[in-house]
Amino acid sequence: MQFLDWTVLGAYLAGMLALAFYLGQRQTSREDYYLGGHRLPGWALAGSIIATQCSTNSLLGAPAFVGFSAGGGLLWLQYELAVPLAMLLLCALFLPIYRSRSISIYAYLEKRLGLQARLLASACFLFFRGVATGVTVYGVAAVIGLITGIPFTAAVLLLMGITITYDVLGGMRAVVISDVLQMALLLAAVFLALFWLAEPLSLHWHSLADRTRPLLDDWGLSSGNNYGFWPMLLGGLFLYTAYYGCDQSQAQRLQSARDESQLYRILVLNGVLRFPLVLAYCLVGLGLAAYAVEHPGFVAALPHTAAGSPNLNLVFPAFVAANFPAGLAGLAIVGLFAAAMSSIDSALNSLSAGTVEDFIARFRPLPEKRLFLLSKLATLGWGLFAVAFSFQVERIAPTVLEAINKVGSMANGPLLMLFTLAILWPALGQRAAIAGFLGGLACNLLIWAQLPQVSWLWWNVSGFLAGWLCAVAVGLGRLILPSAGFPLWVPRRQGLQLAAMTVLILLVCTLLQFA
């Protein structure tokens, strides 16, 4: 990076801090801090959700997979076909949750099932999102260090210092507005790259197109391939429904909607607009593959991994550094920063919301002014946790990101079962719901241990179906044989113990994945 590139980056980061300071002066309550006072426009909320999804990991990982991985090509777009279907399911089933207008989406579970269900779901969210945020910080800071030449520690402090500060100051309003700006910068970086890659892409399109045929005959049940058409479509449908519907980091933007009509618009916009963006950076991947064909030394010149092979995740920034003039290269790097910050800022705000609403305000009726201060402190605390954890990621395992995604898929289905049961059949009761969650988790653990050839995307489906079967069996059993009781070994009022137990189980699953 040259002086002009650093100037562009510095101006962007300073602008983010000034915006957060301005917006933070207008906040007086948790509703302002976490939900933007229900005054944010629908198109901005939809853009914020899309920006969170299209993170730096996607901008780096998708081109590497599409252009350079065996079985790559535009097959990744099969995954995106599930997004509009998931939005339709949310419109049909989850509106009662969003009508509650509570800050924490998990408060709905307490209303329909009980306190233990709420704490269980919230604890799962805090575990997965907290660890995943630390992993994101590690991955992005490593890339920033390689691109700019600054040490890893300095990259972490630069990225997180700015992100934590404007998140603590500005809350959800700053998150959404900055996400929209960051989306614009991300699009600018992607389309600039496509402009430079248009010629090699057109010359080699026919050879590259041979890699884009969908694997319609691959169900991902015995081949060991994780990315066949059906697991990506059906497994992706359950994954995205659980992610957008049961994950506080996504649902909080939906909770911020002013009314039901705005909520519909947000879901529709997200279902329609996400695909073109993913298509754009997948085309960047194909363009980079074509560029590598014309420049044989391009891939060999990439920084190498610990195993000694070229780090293909760096093909996009390496192309930018080699071809973009000063100023435009800085804009592309700002796009990488923006993509990272749009994922991290919303995660920190939602982690704070889950902590304060589910584990503090729920048990202690504190004054609003004190809870508002605790909200900012919780955001700061989770930001510091992500910073600390980012320094441990490389020591845990080199495949930590994939492991986290797999463990997340173990719990997605059971979590989705909890919410759909609360919506459709709350009469089954809290004990049946929790038994279903644990049964779905146990089913996925069994599949992972005994059927490694099954695509992990199917875990999102199997956990949901097994969870429903267990919940119905326990619930109907209590109705038919009330004297049997079917008690859980955790006492009714020990919700915190149940949440801690579940997090411990998931932590063990994560360590097993790393092993």
Short mmCIF file of C-alpha atoms in Angstrom, two decimals:
data_model
loop_
_atom_site.label_atom_id
_atom_site.label_comp_id
_atom_site.label_asym_id
_atom_site.label_seq_id
_atom_site.Cartn_x
_atom_site.Cartn_y
_atom_site.Cartn_z
CA MET A 1 0.00 0.00 0.00
CA GLN A 2 1.18 3.48 -0.88
CA PHE A 3 0.55 6.81 0.82
CA LEU A 4 -2.64 7.50 -1.15
CA ASP A 5 -4.01 4.06 -0.21
CA TRP A 6 -3.34 4.72 3.49
CA THR A 7 -5.02 8.12 3.12
CA VAL A 8 -8.17 6.50 1.69
CA LEU A 9 -8.23 3.92 4.49
CA GLY A 10 -7.60 6.50 7.20
CA ALA A 11 -10.35 8.78 5.90
CA TYR A 12 -12.82 5.93 5.91
CA LEU A 13 -12.01 4.82 9.46
CA ALA A 14 -12.13 8.40 10.77
CA GLY A 15 -15.51 8.88 9.08
CA MET A 16 -16.88 5.76 10.82
CA LEU A 17 -15.85 7.11 14.23
CA ALA A 18 -17.33 10.55 13.55
CA LEU A 19 -20.62 8.97 12.42
CA ALA A 20 -20.84 6.79 15.54
CA PHE A 21 -20.13 9.76 17.83
CA TYR A 22 -22.90 11.78 16.16
CA LEU A 23 -25.46 8.97 16.31
CA GLY A 24 -24.57 8.02 19.88
CA GLN A 25 -25.59 11.43 21.20
CA ARG A 26 -29.23 10.69 20.31
CA GLN A 27 -29.52 7.45 22.30
CA THR A 28 -31.25 7.30 25.67
CA SER A 29 -32.47 3.70 26.08
CA ARG A 30 -31.79 0.06 25.24
CA GLU A 31 -34.49 0.22 22.55
CA ASP A 32 -32.47 2.96 20.85
CA TYR A 33 -29.18 1.12 21.35
CA TYR A 34 -30.30 -2.34 20.22
CA LEU A 35 -33.24 -1.64 17.85
CA GLY A 36 -32.58 1.86 16.55
CA GLY A 37 -35.80 3.04 18.17
CA HIS A 38 -37.75 1.27 15.39
CA ARG A 39 -37.01 4.29 13.17
CA LEU A 40 -34.60 2.80 10.63
CA PRO A 41 -35.73 2.47 6.98
CA GLY A 42 -36.47 -1.03 5.68
CA TRP A 43 -34.01 -0.84 2.78
CA ALA A 44 -31.21 0.04 5.24
CA LEU A 45 -32.08 -2.88 7.52
CA ALA A 46 -32.13 -5.26 4.54
CA GLY A 47 -28.78 -3.90 3.34
CA SER A 48 -27.33 -4.37 6.81
CA ILE A 49 -28.39 -8.03 6.89
CA ILE A 50 -26.90 -8.67 3.44
CA ALA A 51 -23.68 -6.86 4.38
CA THR A 52 -23.32 -9.01 7.50
CA GLN A 53 -23.67 -12.17 5.41
CA CYS A 54 -21.18 -11.10 2.73
CA SER A 55 -18.20 -10.82 5.02
CA THR A 56 -14.48 -10.76 4.32
CA ASN A 57 -14.40 -14.54 4.73
CA SER A 58 -16.93 -14.79 1.87
CA LEU A 59 -15.10 -12.25 -0.28
CA LEU A 60 -11.86 -14.19 0.15
CA GLY A 61 -13.13 -17.77 0.46
CA ALA A 62 -15.76 -17.80 -2.30
CA PRO A 63 -13.39 -16.69 -5.13
CA ALA A 64 -10.82 -19.23 -3.91
CA PHE A 65 -13.41 -22.03 -3.91
CA VAL A 66 -15.05 -21.01 -7.20
CA GLY A 67 -11.85 -20.44 -9.14
CA PHE A 68 -9.30 -22.85 -7.71
CA SER A 69 -10.89 -25.69 -5.71
CA ALA A 70 -11.68 -29.10 -7.14
CA GLY A 71 -15.40 -29.25 -7.77
CA GLY A 72 -15.63 -25.47 -7.56
CA GLY A 73 -17.03 -23.19 -10.24
CA LEU A 74 -20.45 -21.63 -9.86
CA LEU A 75 -21.67 -24.68 -7.96
CA TRP A 76 -21.48 -22.47 -4.87
CA LEU A 77 -24.57 -20.66 -6.16
CA GLN A 78 -26.61 -23.80 -5.43
CA TYR A 79 -26.31 -22.76 -1.79
CA GLU A 80 -27.93 -19.40 -2.54
CA LEU A 81 -31.07 -20.94 -4.03
CA ALA A 82 -32.16 -21.75 -0.48
CA VAL A 83 -32.18 -18.10 0.66
CA PRO A 84 -35.46 -16.99 -1.02
CA LEU A 85 -37.14 -20.19 0.19
CA ALA A 86 -35.96 -19.49 3.73
CA MET A 87 -37.36 -15.94 3.51
CA LEU A 88 -40.76 -17.36 2.50
CA LEU A 89 -40.73 -19.71 5.50
CA LEU A 90 -39.89 -16.84 7.83
CA CYS A 91 -42.76 -14.78 6.40
CA ALA A 92 -45.13 -17.70 6.91
CA LEU A 93 -44.04 -18.90 10.37
CA PHE A 94 -41.94 -16.39 12.28
CA LEU A 95 -44.03 -13.22 12.18
CA PRO A 96 -45.46 -13.90 15.69
CA ILE A 97 -41.90 -13.70 17.05
CA TYR A 98 -41.18 -10.37 15.40
CA ARG A 99 -44.54 -8.92 16.47
CA SER A 100 -43.47 -9.34 20.09
CA ARG A 101 -41.02 -6.41 19.56
CA SER A 102 -38.79 -7.63 22.37
CA ILE A 103 -35.07 -6.89 22.18
CA SER A 104 -34.04 -10.53 22.60
CA ILE A 105 -35.65 -12.97 20.21
CA TYR A 106 -35.28 -15.66 22.88
CA ALA A 107 -37.81 -13.91 25.13
CA TYR A 108 -40.47 -15.42 22.84
CA LEU A 109 -39.38 -18.90 23.93
CA GLU A 110 -39.95 -18.02 27.58
CA LYS A 111 -43.39 -16.62 26.77
CA ARG A 112 -44.47 -19.79 24.93
CA LEU A 113 -42.42 -22.51 26.64
CA GLY A 114 -40.57 -21.34 29.72
CA LEU A 115 -37.42 -19.78 31.12
CA GLN A 116 -35.18 -22.82 30.60
CA ALA A 117 -35.91 -22.84 26.86
CA ARG A 118 -35.00 -19.15 26.64
CA LEU A 119 -31.71 -19.53 28.51
CA LEU A 120 -30.80 -22.66 26.55
CA ALA A 121 -31.25 -20.99 23.16
CA SER A 122 -29.54 -17.76 24.24
CA ALA A 123 -26.56 -19.64 25.70
CA CYS A 124 -26.12 -21.53 22.41
CA PHE A 125 -26.18 -18.25 20.52
CA LEU A 126 -23.64 -16.60 22.82
CA PHE A 127 -21.31 -19.59 22.53
CA PHE A 128 -21.37 -19.90 18.74
CA ARG A 129 -21.44 -16.21 17.87
CA GLY A 130 -18.77 -15.29 20.41
CA VAL A 131 -16.33 -17.94 19.15
CA ALA A 132 -17.15 -17.28 15.49
CA THR A 133 -16.51 -13.56 15.98
CA GLY A 134 -13.07 -14.29 17.40
CA VAL A 135 -12.35 -16.55 14.42
CA THR A 136 -13.45 -13.79 12.02
CA VAL A 137 -11.13 -11.31 13.73
CA TYR A 138 -8.25 -13.77 13.40
CA GLY A 139 -8.85 -14.44 9.71
CA VAL A 140 -9.35 -10.82 8.70
CA ALA A 141 -6.44 -9.48 10.74
CA ALA A 142 -4.14 -12.10 9.20
CA VAL A 143 -5.15 -10.96 5.71
CA ILE A 144 -4.82 -7.28 6.61
CA GLY A 145 -1.35 -7.93 7.97
CA LEU A 146 -0.26 -9.70 4.78
CA ILE A 147 -1.68 -6.96 2.54
CA THR A 148 -0.43 -3.94 4.45
CA GLY A 149 2.75 -5.38 5.92
CA ILE A 150 1.83 -4.47 9.51
CA PRO A 151 2.19 -7.09 12.30
CA PHE A 152 -0.77 -9.28 13.25
CA THR A 153 -1.16 -7.60 16.64
CA ALA A 154 -1.30 -4.16 15.07
CA ALA A 155 -3.83 -5.38 12.49
CA VAL A 156 -6.09 -6.74 15.25
CA LEU A 157 -5.86 -3.53 17.26
CA LEU A 158 -6.54 -1.37 14.19
CA LEU A 159 -9.53 -3.40 13.06
CA MET A 160 -11.10 -3.97 16.47
CA GLY A 161 -10.20 -0.61 17.95
CA ILE A 162 -12.29 1.16 15.31
CA THR A 163 -15.07 -1.45 15.25
CA ILE A 164 -15.53 -1.65 19.03
CA THR A 165 -15.44 2.13 19.42
CA TYR A 166 -18.12 2.94 16.86
CA ASP A 167 -20.21 -0.04 18.00
CA VAL A 168 -20.12 1.03 21.65
CA LEU A 169 -20.87 4.65 20.78
CA GLY A 170 -23.45 4.28 18.03
CA GLY A 171 -25.35 1.05 18.75
CA MET A 172 -27.70 -0.46 16.17
CA ARG A 173 -28.20 2.80 14.28
CA ALA A 174 -24.45 3.08 13.69
CA VAL A 175 -24.28 -0.64 12.79
CA VAL A 176 -27.00 -0.35 10.15
CA ILE A 177 -25.85 2.93 8.58
CA SER A 178 -22.21 1.83 8.50
CA ASP A 179 -23.23 -1.53 7.04
CA VAL A 180 -25.00 0.23 4.17
CA LEU A 181 -21.90 2.34 3.48
CA GLN A 182 -19.73 -0.75 3.75
CA MET A 183 -21.96 -2.62 1.30
CA ALA A 184 -21.48 0.19 -1.22
CA LEU A 185 -17.70 -0.02 -0.80
CA LEU A 186 -17.75 -3.80 -1.09
CA LEU A 187 -19.75 -3.58 -4.32
CA ALA A 188 -17.32 -0.97 -5.66
CA ALA A 189 -14.34 -3.24 -4.95
CA VAL A 190 -16.03 -6.27 -6.54
CA PHE A 191 -17.13 -4.45 -9.70
CA LEU A 192 -13.75 -2.79 -10.10
CA ALA A 193 -12.20 -6.25 -10.00
CA LEU A 194 -14.73 -7.54 -12.54
CA PHE A 195 -13.86 -4.62 -14.84
CA TRP A 196 -10.17 -5.58 -14.74
CA LEU A 197 -10.96 -9.28 -15.16
CA ALA A 198 -13.50 -8.92 -17.98
CA GLU A 199 -11.03 -9.68 -20.78
CA PRO A 200 -9.45 -12.89 -19.39
CA LEU A 201 -12.88 -14.05 -18.21
CA SER A 202 -14.37 -13.67 -21.70
CA LEU A 203 -11.40 -15.46 -23.30
CA HIS A 204 -11.59 -18.50 -21.00
CA TRP A 205 -15.32 -18.59 -20.23
CA HIS A 206 -16.06 -21.79 -22.18
CA SER A 207 -13.39 -23.83 -20.41
CA LEU A 208 -14.42 -22.45 -17.04
CA ALA A 209 -18.13 -23.03 -17.73
CA ASP A 210 -17.53 -26.78 -17.78
CA ARG A 211 -17.09 -26.57 -14.00
CA THR A 212 -20.50 -25.00 -13.34
CA ARG A 213 -22.85 -27.92 -13.95
CA PRO A 214 -24.95 -28.72 -10.85
CA LEU A 215 -24.52 -32.16 -9.25
CA LEU A 216 -28.21 -33.07 -9.40
CA ASP A 217 -27.51 -36.76 -8.81
CA ASP A 218 -25.42 -36.19 -5.67
CA TRP A 219 -27.47 -36.34 -2.47
CA GLY A 220 -24.41 -36.09 -0.22
CA LEU A 221 -25.37 -39.26 1.69
CA SER A 222 -22.66 -41.68 0.62
CA SER A 223 -20.21 -39.86 -1.67
CA GLY A 224 -18.46 -37.85 1.02
CA ASN A 225 -19.08 -34.70 -1.04
CA ASN A 226 -20.38 -31.87 1.11
CA TYR A 227 -21.50 -29.70 -1.78
CA GLY A 228 -23.92 -31.70 -3.89
CA PHE A 229 -27.06 -29.97 -5.17
CA TRP A 230 -29.55 -31.50 -2.73
CA PRO A 231 -27.61 -31.06 0.52
CA MET A 232 -26.86 -27.47 -0.47
CA LEU A 233 -30.50 -26.75 -1.37
CA LEU A 234 -32.36 -28.65 1.38
CA GLY A 235 -29.69 -28.47 4.06
CA GLY A 236 -29.15 -24.82 3.14
CA LEU A 237 -32.88 -24.16 3.49
CA PHE A 238 -32.89 -25.37 7.11
CA LEU A 239 -29.56 -23.67 7.82
CA TYR A 240 -30.70 -20.28 6.52
CA THR A 241 -34.11 -20.51 8.18
CA ALA A 242 -32.40 -21.24 11.49
CA TYR A 243 -29.78 -18.55 10.94
CA TYR A 244 -32.14 -15.74 9.99
CA GLY A 245 -34.92 -16.85 12.33
CA CYS A 246 -33.13 -18.11 15.46
CA ASP A 247 -29.85 -16.17 15.52
CA GLN A 248 -29.99 -12.92 17.49
CA SER A 249 -27.44 -11.24 15.23
CA GLN A 250 -29.80 -11.53 12.25
CA ALA A 251 -33.19 -11.43 13.98
CA GLN A 252 -32.29 -8.23 15.82
CA ARG A 253 -32.42 -6.29 12.53
CA LEU A 254 -35.84 -7.83 11.85
CA GLN A 255 -36.95 -6.91 15.38
CA SER A 256 -35.95 -3.33 14.55
CA ALA A 257 -38.63 -3.07 11.85
CA ARG A 258 -41.23 -0.37 12.38
CA ASP A 259 -44.24 -2.51 11.48
CA GLU A 260 -45.25 -5.74 9.75
CA SER A 261 -45.24 -4.29 6.22
CA GLN A 262 -41.68 -3.06 6.66
CA LEU A 263 -40.70 -6.49 7.97
CA TYR A 264 -42.07 -8.12 4.82
CA ARG A 265 -40.05 -5.71 2.66
CA ILE A 266 -36.85 -6.50 4.57
CA LEU A 267 -37.30 -10.25 4.08
CA VAL A 268 -38.20 -9.90 0.40
CA LEU A 269 -35.28 -7.57 -0.32
CA ASN A 270 -32.88 -9.93 1.42
CA GLY A 271 -34.22 -12.91 -0.55
CA VAL A 272 -33.94 -11.07 -3.87
CA LEU A 273 -30.74 -9.04 -3.56
CA ARG A 274 -28.38 -11.49 -1.92
CA PHE A 275 -28.09 -13.74 -4.98
CA PRO A 276 -26.77 -11.03 -7.39
CA LEU A 277 -24.09 -10.02 -4.90
CA VAL A 278 -22.90 -13.60 -4.37
CA LEU A 279 -22.97 -14.13 -8.14
CA ALA A 280 -20.72 -11.07 -8.55
CA TYR A 281 -17.97 -12.29 -6.28
CA CYS A 282 -18.26 -15.82 -7.65
CA LEU A 283 -17.64 -14.31 -11.11
CA VAL A 284 -14.60 -12.64 -9.58
CA GLY A 285 -13.42 -16.14 -8.65
CA LEU A 286 -13.80 -17.38 -12.23
CA GLY A 287 -12.09 -14.23 -13.49
CA LEU A 288 -9.15 -14.83 -11.15
CA ALA A 289 -8.89 -18.41 -12.42
CA ALA A 290 -8.75 -17.07 -15.98
CA TYR A 291 -6.15 -14.50 -14.92
CA ALA A 292 -4.05 -17.28 -13.37
CA VAL A 293 -4.14 -19.17 -16.67
CA GLU A 294 -2.69 -16.14 -18.48
CA HIS A 295 -0.17 -15.42 -15.70
CA PRO A 296 1.30 -18.81 -14.68
CA GLY A 297 3.41 -17.37 -11.87
CA PHE A 298 0.48 -15.64 -10.17
CA VAL A 299 -0.58 -18.51 -7.88
CA ALA A 300 3.00 -19.57 -7.10
CA ALA A 301 3.78 -16.02 -5.93
CA LEU A 302 1.03 -16.04 -3.30
CA PRO A 303 2.05 -16.18 0.38
CA HIS A 304 2.29 -19.81 1.46
CA THR A 305 0.47 -21.61 4.25
CA ALA A 306 2.20 -23.49 7.06
CA ALA A 307 1.90 -26.64 4.91
CA GLY A 308 3.91 -24.98 2.15
CA SER A 309 1.13 -24.58 -0.42
CA PRO A 310 -0.03 -21.23 -1.87
CA ASN A 311 -2.71 -19.57 0.25
CA LEU A 312 -5.55 -19.39 -2.28
CA ASN A 313 -7.66 -17.28 0.07
CA LEU A 314 -5.35 -14.40 -0.85
CA VAL A 315 -5.91 -14.50 -4.63
CA PHE A 316 -8.23 -11.49 -4.55
CA PRO A 317 -6.01 -9.13 -2.49
CA ALA A 318 -2.94 -10.33 -4.41
CA PHE A 319 -4.65 -9.46 -7.70
CA VAL A 320 -5.63 -6.04 -6.32
CA ALA A 321 -2.08 -5.33 -5.17
CA ALA A 322 -0.63 -6.32 -8.56
CA ASN A 323 -3.09 -4.50 -10.83
CA PHE A 324 -4.94 -1.65 -9.10
CA PRO A 325 -3.34 1.82 -9.17
CA ALA A 326 -2.73 3.77 -5.98
CA GLY A 327 -5.99 5.03 -4.52
CA LEU A 328 -8.10 2.33 -6.13
CA ALA A 329 -6.06 -0.31 -4.32
CA GLY A 330 -6.81 1.57 -1.10
CA LEU A 331 -10.51 1.53 -2.02
CA ALA A 332 -10.38 -2.26 -2.48
CA ILE A 333 -8.63 -2.67 0.88
CA VAL A 334 -11.30 -0.46 2.45
CA GLY A 335 -13.82 -2.89 0.93
CA LEU A 336 -12.12 -5.75 2.79
CA PHE A 337 -12.14 -3.72 6.01
CA ALA A 338 -15.78 -2.84 5.44
CA ALA A 339 -16.80 -6.45 4.87
CA ALA A 340 -15.05 -7.47 8.09
CA MET A 341 -16.51 -4.66 10.15
CA SER A 342 -20.05 -5.31 8.89
CA SER A 343 -19.85 -8.86 10.28
CA ILE A 344 -18.16 -7.98 13.54
CA ASP A 345 -20.18 -4.91 14.54
CA SER A 346 -23.57 -6.62 14.31
CA ALA A 347 -22.22 -9.67 16.16
CA LEU A 348 -20.94 -7.55 19.06
CA ASN A 349 -24.20 -5.61 19.34
CA SER A 350 -26.30 -8.79 19.35
CA LEU A 351 -23.98 -10.57 21.81
CA SER A 352 -24.44 -7.61 24.12
CA ALA A 353 -28.23 -7.80 23.65
CA GLY A 354 -28.34 -11.51 24.48
CA THR A 355 -26.18 -11.03 27.57
CA VAL A 356 -28.04 -8.04 29.00
CA GLU A 357 -31.60 -9.05 28.11
CA ASP A 358 -31.45 -12.78 28.85
CA PHE A 359 -28.98 -13.01 31.72
CA ILE A 360 -29.07 -9.61 33.49
CA ALA A 361 -32.29 -7.65 32.95
CA ARG A 362 -34.35 -10.85 33.10
CA PHE A 363 -33.25 -11.51 36.71
CA ARG A 364 -32.51 -8.02 38.08
CA PRO A 365 -34.98 -5.12 37.65
CA LEU A 366 -32.34 -2.39 37.29
CA PRO A 367 -33.06 1.23 36.27
CA GLU A 368 -33.09 1.85 32.51
CA LYS A 369 -30.13 4.23 32.73
CA ARG A 370 -28.00 1.54 34.39
CA LEU A 371 -29.08 -1.15 31.90
CA PHE A 372 -28.23 1.23 29.05
CA LEU A 373 -24.73 1.63 30.48
CA LEU A 374 -24.43 -2.14 30.94
CA SER A 375 -25.37 -2.58 27.28
CA LYS A 376 -22.38 -0.53 26.19
CA LEU A 377 -20.09 -2.29 28.66
CA ALA A 378 -21.28 -5.71 27.42
CA THR A 379 -20.48 -4.66 23.84
CA LEU A 380 -17.01 -3.63 24.97
CA GLY A 381 -16.58 -6.89 26.89
CA TRP A 382 -17.49 -9.08 23.93
CA GLY A 383 -15.20 -7.04 21.71
CA LEU A 384 -12.30 -7.64 24.09
CA PHE A 385 -13.18 -11.34 24.21
CA ALA A 386 -13.04 -11.52 20.38
CA VAL A 387 -9.65 -9.80 20.42
CA ALA A 388 -8.27 -12.18 23.06
CA PHE A 389 -9.69 -15.27 21.34
CA SER A 390 -8.27 -14.23 17.95
CA PHE A 391 -4.76 -14.70 19.35
CA GLN A 392 -5.58 -18.30 20.34
CA VAL A 393 -7.20 -19.48 17.11
CA GLU A 394 -4.01 -20.58 15.37
CA ARG A 395 -2.96 -22.56 18.45
CA ILE A 396 -6.25 -24.45 18.59
CA ALA A 397 -6.37 -25.81 15.03
CA PRO A 398 -5.67 -24.73 11.44
CA THR A 399 -9.14 -25.87 10.36
CA VAL A 400 -10.96 -23.97 13.09
CA LEU A 401 -13.33 -22.13 10.73
CA GLU A 402 -14.67 -25.32 9.14
CA ALA A 403 -14.93 -26.93 12.57
CA ILE A 404 -16.98 -24.01 13.91
CA ASN A 405 -19.30 -24.18 10.89
CA LYS A 406 -19.83 -27.89 11.43
CA VAL A 407 -20.54 -27.53 15.13
CA GLY A 408 -22.94 -24.72 14.27
CA SER A 409 -24.80 -27.05 11.91
CA MET A 410 -25.14 -29.55 14.76
CA ALA A 411 -27.19 -27.03 16.74
CA ASN A 412 -29.05 -25.20 13.92
CA GLY A 413 -31.68 -27.90 13.48
CA PRO A 414 -32.43 -28.35 17.20
CA LEU A 415 -32.67 -24.56 17.65
CA LEU A 416 -35.06 -24.30 14.72
CA MET A 417 -37.11 -27.10 16.30
CA LEU A 418 -37.35 -25.09 19.55
CA PHE A 419 -38.76 -22.04 17.79
CA THR A 420 -41.15 -23.88 15.48
CA LEU A 421 -42.47 -25.91 18.42
CA ALA A 422 -42.99 -22.68 20.39
CA ILE A 423 -44.93 -21.25 17.42
CA LEU A 424 -46.95 -24.29 16.34
CA TRP A 425 -47.40 -26.55 19.39
CA PRO A 426 -46.45 -24.91 22.70
CA ALA A 427 -48.87 -27.25 24.53
CA LEU A 428 -46.21 -29.98 24.31
CA GLY A 429 -44.42 -28.08 27.05
CA GLN A 430 -40.96 -26.90 27.93
CA ARG A 431 -39.62 -30.27 29.04
CA ALA A 432 -40.61 -31.86 25.73
CA ALA A 433 -39.00 -28.97 23.85
CA ILE A 434 -35.72 -29.27 25.76
CA ALA A 435 -35.72 -33.05 25.38
CA GLY A 436 -36.22 -32.53 21.65
CA PHE A 437 -33.30 -30.11 21.50
CA LEU A 438 -30.98 -32.54 23.28
CA GLY A 439 -32.29 -35.45 21.17
CA GLY A 440 -31.63 -33.56 17.93
CA LEU A 441 -28.13 -32.69 19.11
CA ALA A 442 -27.47 -36.34 20.05
CA CYS A 443 -28.71 -37.49 16.63
CA ASN A 444 -26.29 -35.17 14.86
CA LEU A 445 -23.42 -36.30 17.07
CA LEU A 446 -24.21 -39.90 16.15
CA ILE A 447 -24.28 -39.10 12.42
CA TRP A 448 -21.01 -37.22 12.68
CA ALA A 449 -19.31 -40.10 14.53
CA GLN A 450 -20.76 -43.06 12.61
CA LEU A 451 -21.62 -41.69 9.14
CA PRO A 452 -18.74 -39.44 8.08
CA GLN A 453 -19.69 -39.81 4.41
CA VAL A 454 -22.91 -37.84 5.01
CA SER A 455 -22.60 -34.15 4.13
CA TRP A 456 -22.60 -31.97 7.23
CA LEU A 457 -25.22 -29.77 5.56
CA TRP A 458 -27.73 -32.56 6.24
CA TRP A 459 -27.16 -32.11 9.98
CA ASN A 460 -29.36 -29.02 9.79
CA VAL A 461 -32.22 -31.27 8.61
CA SER A 462 -31.56 -34.32 10.79
CA GLY A 463 -31.27 -32.26 13.98
CA PHE A 464 -34.60 -30.59 13.24
CA LEU A 465 -36.50 -33.81 12.42
CA ALA A 466 -34.98 -35.83 15.27
CA GLY A 467 -35.69 -32.98 17.66
CA TRP A 468 -39.35 -32.88 16.67
CA LEU A 469 -39.68 -36.66 17.02
CA CYS A 470 -38.17 -36.62 20.52
CA ALA A 471 -40.27 -33.62 21.57
CA VAL A 472 -43.51 -35.18 20.34
CA ALA A 473 -42.66 -38.51 21.98
CA VAL A 474 -41.94 -36.91 25.36
CA GLY A 475 -44.82 -34.44 25.15
CA LEU A 476 -47.44 -36.97 24.12
CA GLY A 477 -46.05 -39.45 26.62
CA ARG A 478 -46.64 -36.95 29.43
CA LEU A 479 -50.20 -36.37 28.21
CA ILE A 480 -51.00 -40.07 27.88
CA LEU A 481 -49.11 -41.22 30.97
CA PRO A 482 -49.07 -38.21 33.29
CA SER A 483 -48.05 -40.35 36.24
CA ALA A 484 -44.81 -41.28 34.46
CA GLY A 485 -43.71 -37.68 34.57
CA PHE A 486 -40.79 -38.01 32.13
CA PRO A 487 -38.76 -35.61 34.31
CA LEU A 488 -35.53 -34.05 33.11
CA TRP A 489 -32.68 -34.46 35.55
CA VAL A 490 -32.14 -30.66 35.63
CA PRO A 491 -34.58 -29.09 38.16
CA ARG A 492 -37.26 -26.83 36.74
CA ARG A 493 -35.82 -23.60 38.12
CA GLN A 494 -32.20 -24.32 37.32
CA GLY A 495 -32.23 -22.72 33.87
CA LEU A 496 -28.72 -21.33 34.21
CA GLN A 497 -27.38 -24.82 34.96
CA LEU A 498 -29.10 -26.17 31.87
CA ALA A 499 -27.65 -23.42 29.69
CA ALA A 500 -24.16 -24.02 31.10
CA MET A 501 -24.50 -27.78 30.56
CA THR A 502 -25.47 -27.30 26.91
CA VAL A 503 -22.60 -24.90 26.24
CA LEU A 504 -20.23 -27.45 27.82
CA ILE A 505 -21.54 -30.17 25.49
CA LEU A 506 -21.08 -27.92 22.46
CA LEU A 507 -17.59 -26.98 23.60
CA VAL A 508 -16.67 -30.67 23.79
CA CYS A 509 -18.11 -31.15 20.28
CA THR A 510 -15.93 -28.29 19.04
CA LEU A 511 -12.78 -29.77 20.59
CA LEU A 512 -13.61 -33.15 19.07
CA GLN A 513 -13.93 -31.50 15.65
CA PHE A 514 -10.50 -29.92 16.10
CA ALA A 515 -9.02 -33.25 17.09
#
